[in-house]
Coordinates of C-alpha atoms in Angstrom, one line a residue:
M1 CA 31.1 -46.1 -99.6
M2 CA 30.3 -43.0 -101.7
Q3 CA 27.3 -44.3 -103.7
S4 CA 25.0 -41.5 -102.3
I5 CA 27.1 -38.4 -102.9
E6 CA 29.6 -36.8 -105.2
I7 CA 32.2 -34.3 -104.0
F8 CA 33.7 -31.7 -106.3
A9 CA 36.8 -29.7 -105.5
G10 CA 38.4 -26.6 -106.9
Q11 CA 42.2 -26.6 -107.3
Q12 CA 43.1 -25.0 -103.9
A13 CA 40.5 -27.1 -102.1
Y14 CA 42.0 -30.3 -103.7
R15 CA 45.5 -29.3 -102.6
Q16 CA 44.4 -28.6 -99.1
V17 CA 42.5 -31.9 -98.7
A18 CA 45.6 -33.6 -100.1
E19 CA 47.9 -32.0 -97.5
Q20 CA 45.8 -32.1 -94.4
G21 CA 42.4 -33.8 -95.0
I22 CA 39.2 -31.8 -94.0
Q23 CA 37.8 -30.7 -90.7
P24 CA 35.2 -28.1 -89.6
S25 CA 37.8 -25.4 -88.7
D26 CA 38.9 -25.4 -92.4
I27 CA 35.7 -23.8 -93.5
R28 CA 35.4 -20.0 -93.8
A29 CA 32.2 -19.7 -95.9
I30 CA 29.1 -21.8 -96.7
I31 CA 27.0 -21.2 -99.8
G32 CA 23.3 -21.8 -100.2
A33 CA 21.9 -21.9 -103.8
S34 CA 18.5 -20.9 -105.1
G35 CA 16.3 -23.8 -106.1
G36 CA 13.1 -23.9 -104.0
P37 CA 12.1 -27.5 -103.0
K38 CA 15.3 -28.9 -104.5
W39 CA 16.6 -28.2 -101.1
F40 CA 14.7 -31.2 -99.6
V41 CA 17.4 -33.6 -100.9
L42 CA 19.9 -31.8 -98.6
S43 CA 17.8 -31.4 -95.4
H44 CA 19.7 -34.0 -93.4
L45 CA 23.1 -32.8 -94.6
D46 CA 22.0 -29.3 -93.3
R47 CA 21.1 -30.9 -90.0
Y48 CA 24.4 -32.7 -89.8
L49 CA 26.4 -29.5 -90.5
V50 CA 24.6 -27.3 -88.0
D51 CA 24.7 -30.0 -85.3
N52 CA 28.3 -31.2 -85.8
W53 CA 30.3 -28.6 -87.8
L54 CA 29.1 -25.2 -86.9
P55 CA 29.8 -25.6 -83.2
A56 CA 33.3 -26.8 -84.0
I57 CA 34.2 -23.7 -86.1
P58 CA 36.0 -21.3 -83.7
H59 CA 36.3 -18.4 -86.1
Q60 CA 33.9 -16.1 -88.0
I61 CA 32.1 -17.8 -90.9
E62 CA 30.3 -16.2 -93.8
L63 CA 27.0 -17.7 -94.8
I64 CA 25.8 -16.5 -98.2
G65 CA 22.6 -17.5 -100.0
S66 CA 19.9 -16.5 -102.4
S67 CA 16.2 -17.5 -102.3
I68 CA 15.8 -20.8 -100.4
G69 CA 19.6 -20.8 -99.9
A70 CA 19.3 -17.5 -98.0
W71 CA 16.5 -19.0 -95.9
R72 CA 18.6 -22.0 -95.1
M73 CA 21.6 -19.8 -94.2
A74 CA 19.3 -17.7 -92.0
A75 CA 18.4 -20.8 -90.2
Y76 CA 22.2 -21.7 -89.9
A77 CA 22.8 -18.2 -88.4
S78 CA 19.9 -18.3 -86.0
A79 CA 20.0 -18.8 -82.2
A80 CA 18.8 -22.4 -82.6
P81 CA 19.9 -23.6 -86.1
L82 CA 18.6 -27.2 -85.9
A83 CA 15.1 -26.2 -84.7
A84 CA 15.0 -23.4 -87.3
L85 CA 15.9 -25.8 -90.1
E86 CA 13.3 -28.3 -88.9
Q87 CA 10.6 -25.7 -88.8
L88 CA 11.6 -24.3 -92.3
E89 CA 11.4 -27.9 -93.7
Y90 CA 8.0 -28.6 -92.1
Q91 CA 6.4 -25.4 -93.2
Y92 CA 7.8 -25.5 -96.7
L93 CA 7.0 -29.1 -97.2
N94 CA 3.4 -28.8 -96.0
Q95 CA 2.4 -25.8 -98.2
R96 CA -1.2 -26.3 -99.6
Y97 CA -2.7 -24.2 -102.3
S98 CA -5.9 -24.0 -104.3
A99 CA -6.0 -25.2 -107.9
Q100 CA -5.3 -21.7 -109.2
P101 CA -3.6 -19.8 -106.4
T102 CA -3.4 -16.0 -106.5
H103 CA -0.4 -13.8 -105.9
K104 CA -1.9 -13.0 -102.5
E105 CA -2.5 -16.7 -101.5
V106 CA 1.1 -17.6 -102.3
S107 CA 2.5 -14.4 -100.7
D108 CA 0.5 -14.9 -97.5
S109 CA 1.7 -18.5 -97.3
I110 CA 5.4 -17.4 -97.7
H111 CA 4.9 -14.7 -95.0
R112 CA 3.7 -17.3 -92.6
L113 CA 6.5 -19.6 -93.5
L114 CA 9.2 -17.0 -92.8
D115 CA 7.6 -16.1 -89.5
S116 CA 7.7 -19.7 -88.4
F117 CA 11.5 -20.0 -88.3
I118 CA 13.0 -16.5 -88.0
Q119 CA 12.9 -13.8 -85.4
P120 CA 14.5 -10.2 -85.5
T121 CA 16.4 -11.2 -82.4
D122 CA 18.3 -13.8 -84.4
L123 CA 20.5 -10.9 -85.5
N124 CA 21.9 -10.7 -81.9
R125 CA 23.4 -14.2 -82.5
H126 CA 25.4 -13.2 -85.6
Q127 CA 28.6 -12.6 -83.7
L128 CA 30.5 -15.3 -85.5
K129 CA 27.9 -16.5 -88.0
K130 CA 27.7 -13.7 -90.6
L131 CA 24.7 -13.8 -92.9
H132 CA 24.7 -12.5 -96.5
I133 CA 21.3 -12.4 -98.2
V134 CA 21.3 -11.8 -101.9
A135 CA 18.3 -10.0 -103.6
A136 CA 17.8 -8.6 -107.0
R137 CA 16.8 -4.9 -107.3
C138 CA 14.7 -4.5 -110.4
K139 CA 15.3 -1.9 -113.1
G140 CA 13.5 -1.1 -116.3
L141 CA 10.7 -3.4 -117.4
S142 CA 11.6 -5.9 -114.7
Q143 CA 9.9 -3.5 -112.2
L144 CA 6.4 -4.2 -113.7
E145 CA 4.1 -5.7 -111.1
H146 CA 1.0 -6.7 -113.1
R147 CA 1.2 -10.5 -113.5
S148 CA 0.8 -10.7 -117.3
L149 CA 3.1 -7.8 -117.9
Q150 CA 5.7 -9.3 -115.6
A151 CA 5.6 -12.5 -117.7
L152 CA 6.2 -10.5 -120.9
S153 CA 9.0 -8.4 -119.3
F154 CA 10.8 -11.4 -117.9
A155 CA 10.5 -13.1 -121.3
A156 CA 12.3 -10.1 -122.8
V157 CA 15.0 -10.3 -120.1
A158 CA 15.4 -14.0 -120.8
L159 CA 15.9 -13.3 -124.5
S160 CA 18.6 -10.7 -123.9
N161 CA 20.3 -13.1 -121.5
L162 CA 20.3 -15.7 -124.2
V163 CA 22.5 -13.5 -126.3
T164 CA 24.8 -12.5 -123.3
R165 CA 24.7 -12.5 -119.5
R166 CA 26.2 -9.1 -119.7
A167 CA 22.8 -7.8 -120.6
L168 CA 21.3 -8.7 -117.2
P169 CA 22.7 -5.7 -115.3
L170 CA 20.4 -3.5 -117.4
S171 CA 17.5 -5.2 -115.6
F172 CA 18.9 -6.0 -112.1
D173 CA 21.3 -4.8 -109.5
R174 CA 22.7 -7.1 -106.9
V175 CA 21.9 -6.1 -103.3
V176 CA 23.6 -8.1 -100.4
F177 CA 22.0 -7.6 -97.0
Q178 CA 24.8 -8.4 -94.5
S179 CA 25.2 -9.0 -90.8
P180 CA 27.3 -6.2 -89.1
G181 CA 30.9 -7.1 -89.3
A182 CA 30.4 -9.5 -92.3
R183 CA 33.4 -9.9 -94.6
L184 CA 32.5 -11.9 -97.7
P185 CA 35.9 -12.9 -99.3
V186 CA 35.1 -11.6 -102.7
A187 CA 38.1 -9.4 -104.0
Q188 CA 36.1 -8.0 -106.9
W189 CA 32.4 -8.1 -107.8
D190 CA 31.4 -9.0 -111.4
Q191 CA 29.5 -6.8 -113.9
F192 CA 26.4 -6.3 -111.7
H193 CA 26.2 -3.1 -109.7
T194 CA 26.4 -4.4 -106.2
E195 CA 25.2 -2.7 -103.0
E196 CA 26.0 -4.0 -99.5
V197 CA 23.4 -3.1 -97.0
P198 CA 23.6 -3.7 -93.2
L199 CA 21.1 -6.2 -91.9
R200 CA 19.0 -4.8 -89.0
A201 CA 15.7 -5.6 -87.2
D202 CA 13.6 -3.5 -89.6
N203 CA 14.9 -5.0 -92.8
Y204 CA 15.8 -8.6 -91.9
R205 CA 12.4 -10.1 -92.8
D206 CA 12.0 -8.0 -95.9
A207 CA 15.5 -9.1 -97.1
L208 CA 14.6 -12.8 -96.8
L209 CA 11.2 -12.2 -98.4
A210 CA 12.8 -10.3 -101.3
S211 CA 15.5 -13.0 -101.8
G212 CA 12.7 -15.6 -102.4
A213 CA 10.2 -13.4 -104.3
I214 CA 9.9 -15.5 -107.5
P215 CA 8.6 -13.3 -110.3
V216 CA 5.0 -13.9 -111.4
V217 CA 4.5 -16.2 -108.4
I218 CA 5.2 -14.0 -105.3
D219 CA 4.8 -10.3 -104.8
G220 CA 8.1 -8.4 -104.8
V221 CA 9.3 -6.3 -101.9
R222 CA 9.3 -2.5 -102.3
D223 CA 11.8 -0.2 -100.6
P224 CA 13.4 -2.4 -97.8
A225 CA 14.6 -0.2 -94.9
G226 CA 18.2 1.0 -95.3
A227 CA 18.5 -0.2 -98.9
P228 CA 18.3 1.7 -102.2
A229 CA 14.7 2.5 -103.2
G230 CA 13.0 0.1 -105.6
L231 CA 11.3 -3.2 -106.1
Y232 CA 13.3 -6.3 -105.0
R233 CA 12.9 -9.9 -106.2
D234 CA 14.4 -13.3 -106.0
G235 CA 18.2 -13.2 -105.6
G236 CA 18.5 -16.1 -108.0
M237 CA 17.8 -13.7 -110.9
V238 CA 21.4 -12.5 -110.3
D239 CA 23.0 -15.4 -108.3
Y240 CA 21.3 -18.7 -108.9
H241 CA 24.2 -21.0 -108.1
F242 CA 26.8 -18.2 -107.7
D243 CA 29.6 -17.4 -110.1
L244 CA 31.6 -15.2 -107.8
P245 CA 35.3 -15.5 -106.7
I246 CA 34.6 -16.5 -103.1
K247 CA 38.1 -17.2 -102.0
P248 CA 39.1 -17.0 -98.3
R249 CA 42.7 -16.1 -97.6
Q250 CA 42.8 -19.1 -95.3
G251 CA 40.5 -22.0 -95.5
L252 CA 37.8 -23.2 -97.8
V253 CA 34.2 -22.7 -98.9
L254 CA 31.7 -25.5 -98.3
Y255 CA 28.9 -25.8 -100.7
P256 CA 26.1 -28.3 -100.0
H257 CA 24.4 -28.4 -103.3
F258 CA 21.4 -30.3 -104.7
S259 CA 22.9 -31.4 -108.0
P260 CA 26.1 -31.6 -110.0
L261 CA 25.1 -28.6 -112.0
L262 CA 26.3 -25.0 -111.6
K263 CA 24.5 -22.1 -113.4
P264 CA 25.4 -18.4 -112.8
G265 CA 21.8 -17.1 -112.9
W266 CA 18.2 -18.2 -113.0
F267 CA 17.9 -17.3 -116.7
D268 CA 20.8 -19.6 -117.5
K269 CA 19.1 -22.8 -116.5
P270 CA 18.0 -23.9 -120.0
L271 CA 21.4 -22.9 -121.6
P272 CA 23.8 -25.8 -121.6
W273 CA 26.7 -23.7 -122.7
R274 CA 26.3 -21.1 -119.9
K275 CA 28.6 -22.4 -117.0
V276 CA 30.3 -20.9 -114.0
Q277 CA 34.0 -20.2 -114.1
A278 CA 36.2 -22.9 -112.5
S279 CA 38.6 -20.3 -111.2
N280 CA 35.8 -18.8 -109.0
Y281 CA 35.5 -22.2 -107.3
S282 CA 39.2 -22.8 -106.6
H283 CA 38.6 -22.8 -102.9
T284 CA 35.3 -24.7 -102.9
L285 CA 34.2 -28.2 -101.8
M286 CA 30.8 -29.0 -103.3
I287 CA 28.8 -31.9 -101.9
C288 CA 25.8 -33.1 -103.8
P289 CA 23.6 -36.2 -104.2
S290 CA 24.9 -38.7 -106.7
R291 CA 23.1 -39.5 -110.0
A292 CA 22.4 -43.0 -108.7
F293 CA 20.8 -41.6 -105.5
V294 CA 18.6 -39.2 -107.5
E295 CA 17.5 -41.9 -109.9
S296 CA 16.4 -44.0 -106.9
L297 CA 13.9 -41.4 -105.8
P298 CA 10.2 -41.3 -106.7
Y299 CA 9.8 -40.0 -110.2
G300 CA 13.6 -40.4 -110.6
K301 CA 14.3 -36.8 -109.7
I302 CA 14.7 -34.4 -106.8
P303 CA 11.7 -32.1 -105.9
D304 CA 11.2 -28.9 -107.9
R305 CA 8.8 -26.1 -108.2
R306 CA 6.9 -27.7 -111.0
D307 CA 5.6 -30.3 -108.5
F308 CA 3.1 -27.6 -107.4
E309 CA 1.5 -27.8 -110.8
R310 CA 1.9 -31.4 -111.6
L311 CA 0.9 -33.0 -108.3
D312 CA -2.1 -32.5 -106.0
N313 CA -1.3 -31.3 -102.5
D314 CA -1.4 -34.7 -100.8
T315 CA 0.7 -36.5 -103.5
R316 CA 3.3 -33.7 -103.5
I317 CA 3.6 -33.7 -99.8
R318 CA 4.0 -37.5 -99.6
Y319 CA 6.7 -37.4 -102.4
W320 CA 8.6 -34.6 -100.7
Q321 CA 8.5 -36.3 -97.3
T322 CA 9.8 -39.5 -98.9
V323 CA 12.8 -37.5 -100.3
V324 CA 13.5 -36.0 -96.9
D325 CA 13.3 -39.4 -95.2
R326 CA 15.7 -41.0 -97.7
N327 CA 18.4 -38.3 -97.7
Q328 CA 19.7 -39.3 -94.3
V329 CA 22.1 -41.4 -96.3
I330 CA 23.7 -38.3 -97.8
A331 CA 24.6 -36.9 -94.4
E332 CA 25.9 -40.4 -93.4
A333 CA 28.0 -40.6 -96.6
F334 CA 29.5 -37.2 -96.0
D335 CA 30.5 -38.2 -92.4
R336 CA 32.2 -41.3 -93.7
W337 CA 34.1 -39.3 -96.3
V338 CA 35.3 -36.8 -93.7
H339 CA 36.6 -39.7 -91.5
S340 CA 37.9 -41.9 -94.4
A341 CA 41.6 -42.8 -94.6
N342 CA 42.0 -41.1 -98.0
P343 CA 39.4 -38.4 -98.6
L344 CA 41.3 -37.3 -101.7
E345 CA 40.4 -40.6 -103.4
Y346 CA 36.8 -39.5 -103.8
L347 CA 37.3 -35.9 -105.0
I348 CA 36.2 -34.9 -108.6
P349 CA 37.7 -31.8 -110.1
I350 CA 35.3 -28.9 -110.3
E351 CA 36.5 -28.3 -113.9
T352 CA 34.2 -31.2 -114.9
L353 CA 31.2 -28.9 -114.2
A354 CA 32.7 -25.5 -115.0
R355 CA 34.6 -23.7 -117.8

C-alpha cells in the first residue's frame, strides 16, 4: 500500500494521529522547501492538496516557503491554486537555455516564469490562506554582485558555515514577507535577525523573485518596497528545509517534501552531521517519495538543478516530464493512507532524520 511514499511524524503529530486519525481541518500550516526542480516529484501531491484539502480547511492556514517552496505556496494561496500550480509546472519544466547562459538570460526567463502564474491581485484572496515568503538579506561579502566575486564570497561563507551555522548571521538576515493578518506559529526565532514585512502589491513579485534568486545564477533583488534596504537572495541560504519551531497551538503542520532528508540551510547540504532539531518538528507530518520510488525513476534520482548542466534541453525536459507523469502514484498513496483503517501503522518517527 505504501510503496511509493514515506510519512514521518513528530511526537505531537504522532499522538494526534493515534488519537483521531488525520483530516484536512487538522492542518494549520504547510511548508514548502527550497530545492528547484526537485519539486517535480511532488507536483501531483500539490494538485491533490489544493483540490481536495485546501477547500476543506475552514480556518486560517499559514503557507511558508523559500525559493521554489515559496513559489508553490504562492500558487496555493492564489485565486485559482490548481491552475497556478499547473502553469508553474509547465513554465519551469519547459525552460530552455543556451549552452552558456548569462545572468540576464536566466533572470529574464525567471521573470517570465513568475509572471505566468502570479498576479498582484492574488493578495486579495489571502483572507484565510496566509503566505509567508522567506528571503535572505545579504550582508558583508555576500552583497557582491560580480559573478566571479560572488563565487569567492559564497565559498568563504560556506567555509565559515562548515565550522558553525552560527556564523551565517554575519552574512544574512532572514526577511519574511507576509500576507496581512498572517500569524506564523513560531514562538521564538533562531539566531538570525528576522524581519517580518507586510506583503503588498508593490513588493509581492520582488519577494518571490528574491526568494528564488540563486547566487551566481540569478540576479538578486535590491531594495524591495517596504523592506529593509539591501540586496536580497534565495531564502534557502537561511531556510533550506527549515529548522524553526513551527508549532500551532491546535493542529498540525503538513510538509510535502521531496526526500527523507532535512537540512537547516543551503550551505548544510554536503554536511552529513548538520541536521534539523527533532523538537522543531514535533507538530509536523512530512510526506515524501519512498527510496524505492526514487530508484525507479530515470537516472535513479529526482530532478535537480545540475540537470541544466548535464543534460541538453530536450533530454532534460523529457526526463522531468516523465517524473511528473509518474508521481501521480504519490498523491494516490497519500489518499489511501489518509483513508486507511490504521494510519498510525505507517508513521516513521521524525527522530530518524533529525537530532
